[in-house]
mmCIF file of C-alpha atoms in Angstrom:
data_model
loop_
_atom_site.group_PDB
_atom_site.id
_atom_site.type_symbol
_atom_site.label_atom_id
_atom_site.label_comp_id
_atom_site.label_asym_id
_atom_site.label_seq_id
_atom_site.Cartn_x
_atom_site.Cartn_y
_atom_site.Cartn_z
ATOM 1 C CA MET J 1 41.051 -101.983 7.686
ATOM 2 C CA VAL J 2 39.209 -102.550 4.433
ATOM 3 C CA SER J 3 40.031 -99.912 1.833
ATOM 4 C CA ARG J 4 37.241 -98.060 0.034
ATOM 5 C CA ALA J 5 39.138 -98.719 -3.207
ATOM 6 C CA GLU J 6 38.799 -102.491 -2.770
ATOM 7 C CA ARG J 7 36.061 -104.304 -4.657
ATOM 8 C CA GLY J 8 34.606 -107.544 -3.411
ATOM 9 C CA PRO J 9 31.786 -108.898 -1.233
ATOM 10 C CA VAL J 10 33.541 -108.194 2.080
ATOM 11 C CA ALA J 11 34.638 -104.681 1.095
ATOM 12 C CA ASP J 12 31.195 -103.848 -0.272
ATOM 13 C CA TRP J 13 29.604 -105.191 2.912
ATOM 14 C CA PHE J 14 31.947 -103.239 5.180
ATOM 15 C CA TRP J 15 31.301 -99.897 3.484
ATOM 16 C CA THR J 16 27.547 -100.317 3.020
ATOM 17 C CA ILE J 17 26.503 -101.847 6.358
ATOM 18 C CA ASP J 18 24.868 -99.657 9.013
ATOM 19 C CA ARG J 19 27.678 -99.782 11.573
ATOM 20 C CA PHE J 20 25.516 -98.269 14.313
ATOM 21 C CA PHE J 21 23.070 -101.147 14.014
ATOM 22 C CA LEU J 22 25.883 -103.706 13.869
ATOM 23 C CA ALA J 23 27.672 -102.244 16.895
ATOM 24 C CA THR J 24 24.439 -102.065 18.883
ATOM 25 C CA PHE J 25 23.553 -105.709 18.212
ATOM 26 C CA ILE J 26 27.048 -106.839 19.217
ATOM 27 C CA LEU J 27 26.896 -104.632 22.331
ATOM 28 C CA LEU J 28 23.625 -106.241 23.424
ATOM 29 C CA MET J 29 25.107 -109.710 22.899
ATOM 30 C CA GLY J 30 28.080 -108.695 25.036
ATOM 31 C CA VAL J 31 25.818 -107.351 27.786
ATOM 32 C CA GLY J 32 23.849 -110.605 27.699
ATOM 33 C CA PHE J 33 27.003 -112.701 28.060
ATOM 34 C CA MET J 34 28.202 -110.531 30.947
ATOM 35 C CA LEU J 35 24.855 -110.829 32.738
ATOM 36 C CA SER J 36 24.854 -114.607 32.276
ATOM 37 C CA PHE J 37 27.690 -114.753 34.843
ATOM 38 C CA ALA J 38 25.450 -112.959 37.343
ATOM 39 C CA ALA J 39 22.063 -114.508 36.557
ATOM 40 C CA SER J 40 22.603 -118.153 35.623
ATOM 41 C CA PRO J 41 24.842 -119.771 38.326
ATOM 42 C CA PRO J 42 22.106 -119.772 41.025
ATOM 43 C CA VAL J 43 19.697 -121.482 38.597
ATOM 44 C CA ALA J 44 22.304 -124.088 37.653
ATOM 45 C CA GLU J 45 23.080 -124.824 41.303
ATOM 46 C CA ARG J 46 19.375 -125.305 42.112
ATOM 47 C CA LEU J 47 19.193 -127.850 39.281
ATOM 48 C CA GLY J 48 22.271 -129.696 40.535
ATOM 49 C CA LEU J 49 24.408 -128.621 37.567
ATOM 50 C CA ASP J 50 27.835 -127.060 37.324
ATOM 51 C CA SER J 51 27.656 -123.406 38.400
ATOM 52 C CA PHE J 52 28.681 -122.167 34.967
ATOM 53 C CA HIS J 53 26.597 -124.653 32.981
ATOM 54 C CA PHE J 54 24.332 -121.990 31.465
ATOM 55 C CA VAL J 55 27.233 -119.558 31.044
ATOM 56 C CA LYS J 56 29.044 -122.133 28.909
ATOM 57 C CA ARG J 57 25.921 -122.863 26.876
ATOM 58 C CA HIS J 58 25.331 -119.142 26.409
ATOM 59 C CA ALA J 59 28.883 -118.761 25.106
ATOM 60 C CA LEU J 60 28.397 -121.805 22.872
ATOM 61 C CA PHE J 61 25.547 -120.058 21.041
ATOM 62 C CA LEU J 62 27.262 -116.664 20.726
ATOM 63 C CA LEU J 63 29.562 -117.391 17.774
ATOM 64 C CA PRO J 64 26.984 -119.311 15.682
ATOM 65 C CA SER J 65 24.444 -116.550 16.346
ATOM 66 C CA LEU J 66 26.926 -113.852 15.334
ATOM 67 C CA ALA J 67 27.801 -115.851 12.197
ATOM 68 C CA VAL J 68 24.100 -116.131 11.309
ATOM 69 C CA MET J 69 23.605 -112.383 11.751
ATOM 70 C CA VAL J 70 26.628 -111.397 9.662
ATOM 71 C CA GLY J 71 25.941 -114.040 7.020
ATOM 72 C CA ILE J 72 22.344 -112.891 6.493
ATOM 73 C CA SER J 73 23.457 -109.254 6.336
ATOM 74 C CA PHE J 74 25.245 -110.051 3.041
ATOM 75 C CA LEU J 75 21.911 -110.839 1.347
ATOM 76 C CA SER J 76 20.141 -108.537 -1.084
ATOM 77 C CA PRO J 77 16.503 -107.563 -0.392
ATOM 78 C CA ARG J 78 15.355 -110.130 -2.969
ATOM 79 C CA GLN J 79 17.407 -112.844 -1.249
ATOM 80 C CA VAL J 80 16.067 -111.760 2.166
ATOM 81 C CA ARG J 81 12.535 -112.267 0.885
ATOM 82 C CA ARG J 82 13.327 -115.708 -0.520
ATOM 83 C CA ALA J 83 15.107 -116.770 2.663
ATOM 84 C CA ALA J 84 12.147 -115.569 4.739
ATOM 85 C CA ILE J 85 9.658 -117.545 2.637
ATOM 86 C CA ILE J 86 11.679 -120.741 3.112
ATOM 87 C CA LEU J 87 12.188 -120.098 6.841
ATOM 88 C CA LEU J 88 8.488 -119.347 7.326
ATOM 89 C CA GLY J 89 7.441 -122.540 5.558
ATOM 90 C CA VAL J 90 9.808 -124.663 7.661
ATOM 91 C CA SER J 91 8.833 -122.897 10.902
ATOM 92 C CA LEU J 92 5.092 -123.302 10.301
ATOM 93 C CA GLY J 93 5.603 -126.978 9.495
ATOM 94 C CA MET J 94 7.520 -127.441 12.755
ATOM 95 C CA MET J 95 4.851 -125.509 14.701
ATOM 96 C CA VAL J 96 2.274 -127.999 13.447
ATOM 97 C CA LEU J 97 4.578 -130.903 14.297
ATOM 98 C CA VAL J 98 5.258 -129.592 17.801
ATOM 99 C CA LEU J 99 1.563 -129.955 18.651
ATOM 100 C CA PHE J 100 1.894 -133.726 18.215
ATOM 101 C CA VAL J 101 5.455 -134.586 19.250
ATOM 102 C CA GLY J 102 6.573 -131.470 21.115
ATOM 103 C CA GLN J 103 7.951 -131.254 24.632
ATOM 104 C CA GLU J 104 5.440 -129.927 27.150
ATOM 105 C CA VAL J 105 6.908 -127.192 29.359
ATOM 106 C CA LYS J 106 4.727 -125.519 31.999
ATOM 107 C CA GLY J 107 1.558 -126.648 30.236
ATOM 108 C CA SER J 108 2.545 -125.452 26.758
ATOM 109 C CA LEU J 109 3.752 -127.302 23.676
ATOM 110 C CA ARG J 110 6.382 -124.975 22.182
ATOM 111 C CA TRP J 111 9.560 -127.038 21.947
ATOM 112 C CA ILE J 112 10.684 -129.831 19.670
ATOM 113 C CA SER J 113 13.887 -131.851 19.982
ATOM 114 C CA ILE J 114 15.995 -132.368 16.854
ATOM 115 C CA ALA J 115 19.273 -134.303 17.130
ATOM 116 C CA GLY J 116 19.227 -133.696 20.873
ATOM 117 C CA ILE J 117 18.803 -129.920 20.486
ATOM 118 C CA SER J 118 15.603 -128.260 21.739
ATOM 119 C CA ILE J 119 14.193 -125.759 19.252
ATOM 120 C CA GLN J 120 11.290 -123.345 19.647
ATOM 121 C CA PRO J 121 9.926 -122.974 16.069
ATOM 122 C CA SER J 122 7.807 -119.914 16.868
ATOM 123 C CA GLU J 123 10.974 -117.894 17.544
ATOM 124 C CA PHE J 124 12.152 -118.464 13.967
ATOM 125 C CA MET J 125 8.683 -117.903 12.579
ATOM 126 C CA LYS J 126 8.525 -114.312 13.852
ATOM 127 C CA PRO J 127 11.162 -112.574 11.670
ATOM 128 C CA ALA J 128 10.183 -114.641 8.622
ATOM 129 C CA PHE J 129 6.514 -113.777 9.156
ATOM 130 C CA VAL J 130 7.310 -110.050 9.301
ATOM 131 C CA VAL J 131 9.338 -110.112 6.078
ATOM 132 C CA VAL J 132 6.774 -112.168 4.140
ATOM 133 C CA CYS J 133 3.902 -109.934 5.288
ATOM 134 C CA ALA J 134 5.952 -106.867 4.306
ATOM 135 C CA TRP J 135 6.316 -108.355 0.818
ATOM 136 C CA LEU J 136 2.560 -109.072 0.577
ATOM 137 C CA PHE J 137 1.654 -105.553 1.737
ATOM 138 C CA SER J 138 4.150 -104.009 -0.679
ATOM 139 C CA GLU J 139 2.855 -106.056 -3.614
ATOM 140 C CA HIS J 140 -0.676 -104.847 -2.931
ATOM 141 C CA ALA J 141 0.552 -101.241 -2.678
ATOM 142 C CA ARG J 142 2.431 -101.608 -5.991
ATOM 143 C CA GLN J 143 -0.379 -103.414 -7.827
ATOM 144 C CA PRO J 144 -3.768 -103.080 -6.058
ATOM 145 C CA GLU J 145 -5.224 -105.888 -8.174
ATOM 146 C CA ILE J 146 -2.893 -108.315 -6.355
ATOM 147 C CA PRO J 147 -4.709 -109.478 -3.155
ATOM 148 C CA GLY J 148 -1.591 -109.069 -1.034
ATOM 149 C CA ASN J 149 -3.494 -107.686 1.956
ATOM 150 C CA LEU J 150 -5.917 -110.614 1.875
ATOM 151 C CA PHE J 151 -3.057 -113.120 1.766
ATOM 152 C CA ALA J 152 -1.389 -111.309 4.683
ATOM 153 C CA ILE J 153 -4.628 -111.573 6.683
ATOM 154 C CA LEU J 154 -4.931 -115.288 5.909
ATOM 155 C CA LEU J 155 -1.291 -115.861 6.860
ATOM 156 C CA PHE J 156 -1.820 -113.994 10.128
ATOM 157 C CA GLY J 157 -4.849 -116.191 10.836
ATOM 158 C CA ILE J 158 -2.765 -119.354 10.345
ATOM 159 C CA VAL J 159 0.081 -118.091 12.538
ATOM 160 C CA GLY J 160 -2.310 -116.872 15.240
ATOM 161 C CA ALA J 161 -4.167 -120.192 15.302
ATOM 162 C CA LEU J 162 -0.924 -122.163 15.709
ATOM 163 C CA LEU J 163 0.277 -119.882 18.520
ATOM 164 C CA VAL J 164 -3.032 -120.134 20.370
ATOM 165 C CA ALA J 165 -2.985 -123.928 19.959
ATOM 166 C CA GLN J 166 0.342 -124.213 21.836
ATOM 167 C CA PRO J 167 -0.905 -122.055 23.739
ATOM 168 C CA ASP J 168 1.369 -118.988 23.696
ATOM 169 C CA LEU J 169 -0.661 -115.858 24.329
ATOM 170 C CA GLY J 170 2.408 -113.625 24.723
ATOM 171 C CA GLN J 171 3.782 -114.451 21.278
ATOM 172 C CA THR J 172 0.262 -114.077 19.871
ATOM 173 C CA ILE J 173 -0.012 -110.564 21.289
ATOM 174 C CA LEU J 174 3.486 -109.674 20.037
ATOM 175 C CA THR J 175 2.808 -110.999 16.539
ATOM 176 C CA THR J 176 -0.578 -109.262 16.410
ATOM 177 C CA ALA J 177 0.879 -105.909 17.476
ATOM 178 C CA VAL J 178 3.689 -106.054 14.902
ATOM 179 C CA TRP J 179 1.386 -107.239 12.111
ATOM 180 C CA GLY J 180 -1.149 -104.539 12.969
ATOM 181 C CA GLY J 181 1.552 -101.865 12.897
ATOM 182 C CA MET J 182 2.719 -102.986 9.455
ATOM 183 C CA PHE J 183 -0.851 -103.143 8.129
ATOM 184 C CA PHE J 184 -1.428 -99.599 9.426
ATOM 185 C CA MET J 185 1.704 -98.405 7.606
ATOM 186 C CA ALA J 186 0.447 -100.099 4.435
ATOM 187 C CA GLY J 187 -2.719 -97.997 4.547
ATOM 188 C CA MET J 188 -5.207 -100.094 6.503
ATOM 189 C CA PRO J 189 -8.783 -98.911 5.804
ATOM 190 C CA TRP J 190 -10.765 -97.672 8.802
ATOM 191 C CA LEU J 191 -13.244 -100.514 8.362
ATOM 192 C CA TRP J 192 -10.421 -103.031 8.839
ATOM 193 C CA ILE J 193 -9.164 -101.121 11.878
ATOM 194 C CA ILE J 194 -12.591 -101.409 13.520
ATOM 195 C CA VAL J 195 -13.025 -105.062 12.542
ATOM 196 C CA LEU J 196 -9.546 -106.114 13.710
ATOM 197 C CA ALA J 197 -9.794 -104.102 16.933
ATOM 198 C CA GLY J 198 -13.074 -105.840 17.675
ATOM 199 C CA ALA J 199 -11.523 -109.217 16.861
ATOM 200 C CA ALA J 200 -8.593 -108.471 19.189
ATOM 201 C CA VAL J 201 -10.930 -107.574 22.062
ATOM 202 C CA GLY J 202 -13.032 -110.668 21.368
ATOM 203 C CA GLY J 203 -9.932 -112.881 21.216
ATOM 204 C CA PHE J 204 -8.700 -111.515 24.535
ATOM 205 C CA PHE J 205 -12.093 -112.194 26.134
ATOM 206 C CA VAL J 206 -12.154 -115.749 24.769
ATOM 207 C CA ALA J 207 -8.608 -116.386 26.014
ATOM 208 C CA TYR J 208 -9.538 -115.081 29.468
ATOM 209 C CA THR J 209 -12.645 -117.280 29.706
ATOM 210 C CA MET J 210 -11.288 -120.425 28.013
ATOM 211 C CA LEU J 211 -7.666 -120.599 29.203
ATOM 212 C CA PRO J 212 -7.366 -120.888 33.006
ATOM 213 C CA HIS J 213 -3.644 -120.046 33.113
ATOM 214 C CA VAL J 214 -4.286 -116.806 31.201
ATOM 215 C CA ALA J 215 -7.125 -115.841 33.540
ATOM 216 C CA GLY J 216 -4.939 -116.706 36.535
ATOM 217 C CA ARG J 217 -2.078 -114.469 35.413
ATOM 218 C CA ILE J 218 -4.385 -111.539 34.693
ATOM 219 C CA ASP J 219 -6.243 -111.949 37.993
ATOM 220 C CA ARG J 220 -2.964 -112.127 39.935
ATOM 221 C CA PHE J 221 -1.761 -108.992 38.163
ATOM 222 C CA LEU J 222 -4.964 -107.052 38.906
ATOM 223 C CA THR J 223 -5.545 -108.223 42.480
ATOM 224 C CA GLY J 224 -2.046 -109.100 43.684
ATOM 225 C CA GLU J 225 -3.435 -112.296 45.181
ATOM 226 C CA GLY J 226 -2.200 -115.836 44.529
ATOM 227 C CA ASP J 227 1.238 -117.064 43.538
ATOM 228 C CA THR J 228 3.109 -113.830 42.727
ATOM 229 C CA PHE J 229 6.431 -114.995 44.181
ATOM 230 C CA GLN J 230 8.495 -114.548 41.016
ATOM 231 C CA VAL J 231 7.324 -111.040 40.097
ATOM 232 C CA ASP J 232 7.430 -109.895 43.718
ATOM 233 C CA THR J 233 10.993 -111.196 44.082
ATOM 234 C CA ALA J 234 11.994 -109.515 40.827
ATOM 235 C CA ARG J 235 10.599 -106.216 42.089
ATOM 236 C CA GLU J 236 12.518 -106.615 45.357
ATOM 237 C CA ALA J 237 15.743 -107.210 43.397
ATOM 238 C CA ILE J 238 15.179 -103.981 41.453
ATOM 239 C CA ILE J 239 14.481 -102.016 44.646
ATOM 240 C CA ARG J 240 17.581 -103.383 46.408
ATOM 241 C CA GLY J 241 19.752 -102.405 43.445
ATOM 242 C CA ASP J 242 18.905 -98.714 43.884
ATOM 243 C CA TRP J 243 20.558 -96.340 41.382
ATOM 244 C CA PHE J 244 23.993 -97.920 41.011
ATOM 245 C CA GLY J 245 23.553 -101.524 42.143
ATOM 246 C CA ARG J 246 25.154 -103.658 44.810
ATOM 247 C CA GLY J 247 28.118 -104.575 42.629
ATOM 248 C CA PRO J 248 29.010 -107.520 40.352
ATOM 249 C CA GLY J 249 28.344 -110.825 42.088
ATOM 250 C CA GLU J 250 26.881 -109.115 45.158
ATOM 251 C CA GLY J 251 23.231 -109.748 44.344
ATOM 252 C CA VAL J 252 21.284 -111.744 46.937
ATOM 253 C CA VAL J 253 17.654 -111.722 45.803
ATOM 254 C CA LYS J 254 18.639 -113.065 42.355
ATOM 255 C CA ARG J 255 19.433 -116.418 44.001
ATOM 256 C CA ILE J 256 15.760 -117.168 44.613
ATOM 257 C CA ILE J 257 14.269 -115.917 41.325
ATOM 258 C CA PRO J 258 13.355 -119.136 39.438
ATOM 259 C CA ASP J 259 13.906 -117.756 35.907
ATOM 260 C CA SER J 260 16.609 -115.217 36.691
ATOM 261 C CA HIS J 261 18.684 -116.144 33.611
ATOM 262 C CA THR J 262 15.816 -115.879 31.099
ATOM 263 C CA ASP J 263 12.620 -113.911 31.749
ATOM 264 C CA PHE J 264 13.944 -111.943 34.741
ATOM 265 C CA VAL J 265 17.525 -111.144 33.756
ATOM 266 C CA PHE J 266 16.544 -107.449 33.758
ATOM 267 C CA SER J 267 15.877 -107.664 37.521
ATOM 268 C CA VAL J 268 19.275 -109.273 38.088
ATOM 269 C CA ALA J 269 20.880 -106.437 36.122
ATOM 270 C CA ALA J 270 19.057 -103.920 38.323
ATOM 271 C CA GLU J 271 20.157 -105.549 41.583
ATOM 272 C CA GLU J 272 23.832 -105.836 40.668
ATOM 273 C CA PHE J 273 24.375 -102.831 38.376
ATOM 274 C CA GLY J 274 21.573 -100.461 39.322
ATOM 275 C CA ILE J 275 18.690 -98.603 37.781
ATOM 276 C CA VAL J 276 21.043 -96.373 35.781
ATOM 277 C CA PHE J 277 22.429 -99.453 33.982
ATOM 278 C CA CYS J 278 18.886 -100.648 33.275
ATOM 279 C CA MET J 279 17.985 -97.248 31.883
ATOM 280 C CA ALA J 280 20.955 -97.572 29.540
ATOM 281 C CA ILE J 281 19.568 -100.915 28.314
ATOM 282 C CA VAL J 282 16.191 -99.279 27.683
ATOM 283 C CA LEU J 283 17.896 -96.474 25.756
ATOM 284 C CA ILE J 284 19.763 -98.987 23.595
ATOM 285 C CA PHE J 285 16.516 -100.698 22.570
ATOM 286 C CA SER J 286 14.905 -97.294 22.024
ATOM 287 C CA PHE J 287 17.807 -96.344 19.768
ATOM 288 C CA LEU J 288 17.336 -99.532 17.712
ATOM 289 C CA VAL J 289 13.636 -98.833 17.207
ATOM 290 C CA MET J 290 14.059 -95.145 16.400
ATOM 291 C CA ARG J 291 16.939 -95.723 13.996
ATOM 292 C CA GLY J 292 15.001 -98.487 12.271
ATOM 293 C CA LEU J 293 11.895 -96.323 11.909
ATOM 294 C CA SER J 294 14.092 -93.491 10.620
ATOM 295 C CA HIS J 295 15.468 -95.829 7.949
ATOM 296 C CA ALA J 296 11.944 -96.926 7.083
ATOM 297 C CA PHE J 297 10.752 -93.323 6.815
ATOM 298 C CA ARG J 298 13.516 -92.485 4.299
ATOM 299 C CA GLU J 299 13.089 -95.714 2.313
ATOM 300 C CA ARG J 300 11.209 -95.347 -0.998
ATOM 301 C CA ASN J 301 10.831 -99.071 -1.607
ATOM 302 C CA ASP J 302 7.650 -100.299 0.086
ATOM 303 C CA PHE J 303 9.003 -103.778 0.845
ATOM 304 C CA ASN J 304 12.115 -102.449 2.575
ATOM 305 C CA ARG J 305 10.108 -99.858 4.475
ATOM 306 C CA PHE J 306 7.496 -102.263 5.819
ATOM 307 C CA ALA J 307 10.029 -104.997 6.613
ATOM 308 C CA VAL J 308 12.503 -102.791 8.491
ATOM 309 C CA ALA J 309 9.720 -101.099 10.466
ATOM 310 C CA GLY J 310 8.144 -104.449 11.341
ATOM 311 C CA LEU J 311 11.422 -106.052 12.420
ATOM 312 C CA VAL J 312 12.461 -103.207 14.722
ATOM 313 C CA LEU J 313 8.939 -103.024 16.143
ATOM 314 C CA GLN J 314 9.207 -106.724 16.931
ATOM 315 C CA LEU J 315 12.432 -106.181 18.878
ATOM 316 C CA GLY J 316 11.056 -103.089 20.591
ATOM 317 C CA ILE J 317 7.722 -104.586 21.654
ATOM 318 C CA GLN J 318 9.338 -107.842 22.830
ATOM 319 C CA SER J 319 11.811 -105.915 24.997
ATOM 320 C CA MET J 320 8.985 -103.713 26.276
ATOM 321 C CA ILE J 321 6.935 -106.772 27.314
ATOM 322 C CA ASN J 322 9.912 -108.360 29.088
ATOM 323 C CA ILE J 323 10.840 -105.175 30.950
ATOM 324 C CA GLY J 324 7.185 -104.417 31.730
ATOM 325 C CA VAL J 325 6.793 -107.829 33.394
ATOM 326 C CA ASN J 326 9.958 -107.256 35.450
ATOM 327 C CA LEU J 327 8.597 -103.903 36.620
ATOM 328 C CA GLU J 328 5.138 -105.402 37.339
ATOM 329 C CA LEU J 329 3.590 -103.113 34.747
ATOM 330 C CA LEU J 330 2.300 -106.112 32.773
ATOM 331 C CA PRO J 331 0.981 -109.573 33.727
ATOM 332 C CA ALA J 332 3.672 -112.248 34.079
ATOM 333 C CA LYS J 333 4.646 -113.686 30.708
ATOM 334 C CA GLY J 334 7.576 -115.836 29.687
ATOM 335 C CA MET J 335 9.338 -113.754 27.049
ATOM 336 C CA THR J 336 13.057 -113.227 26.671
ATOM 337 C CA LEU J 337 14.877 -109.909 26.550
ATOM 338 C CA PRO J 338 16.314 -109.865 22.990
ATOM 339 C CA LEU J 339 20.014 -110.818 22.760
ATOM 340 C CA ILE J 340 20.397 -110.566 26.552
ATOM 341 C CA SER J 341 18.384 -113.413 28.088
ATOM 342 C CA TYR J 342 19.709 -116.968 28.014
ATOM 343 C CA GLY J 343 18.211 -119.165 25.296
ATOM 344 C CA GLY J 344 19.715 -120.774 22.203
ATOM 345 C CA SER J 345 16.616 -120.649 19.969
ATOM 346 C CA SER J 346 15.849 -117.110 21.044
ATOM 347 C CA MET J 347 19.395 -115.847 20.452
ATOM 348 C CA VAL J 348 19.784 -117.436 17.007
ATOM 349 C CA ALA J 349 16.294 -116.333 15.938
ATOM 350 C CA ILE J 350 16.851 -112.745 17.067
ATOM 351 C CA CYS J 351 20.162 -112.754 15.200
ATOM 352 C CA VAL J 352 18.149 -113.760 12.123
ATOM 353 C CA THR J 353 16.014 -110.679 12.795
ATOM 354 C CA ALA J 354 19.145 -108.553 13.206
ATOM 355 C CA GLY J 355 20.629 -109.983 10.008
ATOM 356 C CA PHE J 356 17.471 -109.104 8.071
ATOM 357 C CA ILE J 357 17.591 -105.546 9.451
ATOM 358 C CA LEU J 358 21.271 -105.153 8.520
ATOM 359 C CA ALA J 359 20.665 -106.544 5.014
ATOM 360 C CA LEU J 360 17.670 -104.298 4.332
ATOM 361 C CA THR J 361 19.308 -101.105 5.662
ATOM 362 C CA ARG J 362 22.571 -101.443 3.747
ATOM 363 C CA HIS J 363 23.414 -98.375 1.668
ATOM 364 C CA ARG J 364 23.168 -99.268 -2.014
ATOM 365 C CA PRO J 365 24.123 -96.134 -3.984
ATOM 366 C CA GLU J 366 23.403 -97.554 -7.451
ATOM 367 C CA LYS J 367 19.960 -98.841 -6.495
ATOM 368 C CA ARG J 368 18.985 -95.633 -4.730
ATOM 369 C CA ALA J 369 20.099 -93.531 -7.685
ATOM 370 C CA VAL J 370 17.867 -95.569 -9.988
ATOM 371 C CA GLU J 371 14.948 -95.259 -7.569
ATOM 372 C CA ARG J 372 15.351 -91.470 -7.326
ATOM 373 C CA SER J 373 15.437 -91.210 -11.114
ATOM 374 C CA LEU J 374 12.288 -93.301 -11.484
ATOM 375 C CA PHE J 375 10.547 -91.383 -8.714
ATOM 376 C CA ARG J 376 11.269 -88.020 -10.351
ATOM 377 C CA SER J 377 10.063 -89.253 -13.736
ATOM 378 C CA GLY J 378 6.807 -90.523 -12.218
ATOM 379 C CA VAL J 379 7.500 -94.175 -12.953
ATOM 380 C CA GLY J 380 6.611 -96.760 -10.296
ATOM 381 C CA LEU J 381 9.509 -98.334 -8.446
ATOM 382 C CA PRO J 382 10.555 -101.784 -9.596
ATOM 383 C CA ALA J 383 9.827 -104.752 -7.350
ATOM 384 C CA GLU J 384 12.744 -106.150 -5.427
#
């Protein structure tokens, strides 16, 4: 144990970190590793690989991802902002590069190979984008003469254009929803709400008319006609699992789900461990979102408030999209279940998100005492 009397970076971190957040992130990583034993062997066998190929790769990314999360959690809010600016710049540069030299997967250019490792830059862009936009919104709230909101809108336009160019409509919708939620928290004028809502509807219409694969997925979802094998099989797996599942390793339907280890790991969990287990997963993600929003509500610093709210909304909406697709409540979309689905880029990037959340929610008694004093005296809070 680390004593409260000790002074040092590790002791300070241990006594100021939100242990509920930390334990929940580690729990989700553990659940993901456990489910990799159930979900990934059939996929590996269909590809002619060793049965535990994806299990081993999943384990290979666990320790580096955990190290990234813990390492980032040591940062101060100012350092989080600086790290996010650098990460965003690198990610946007790679998203441009991927359009020219990226690996095409299922008709989309989202991956780039560096030193033999495939990386999806948009995954790393997401947490950095949230933090940078939170800083821009907070700067405008602190000093209205600073065009922070305008810069945030321009940045969103750049990110949205790069995502559409790949194309990746799911990530575009996720990023738009999170950005819109943060802008609303920052005091979005009603005129902007109307304009952006109209732009969102117009963008959806353009995507439906201009992108055949988007129109196909929406039509299949609405009519049930066409190639719905994957979602239908996922639904069957959930139904066969009933309340308590068929038992570890006893799943049958999972063997024919093409993406059982990534997009449809939730269905595998339902078949082998039951609906009750899946409800527990939903409750865990709900807890993360509610605790994060509770932190944001109590936070007096605008940057911390917007950033924490945006980051937990990102995790919550991404998990909601993944689970909604598995339950056939949403059109099919390739999006991982945070910290549970297989995927190196996704796991490391979400651990960056988790690290930012842990860093921004750490209890800093001295800083909060100063903020309370300034608040009571009517003086504006200092910028982080």
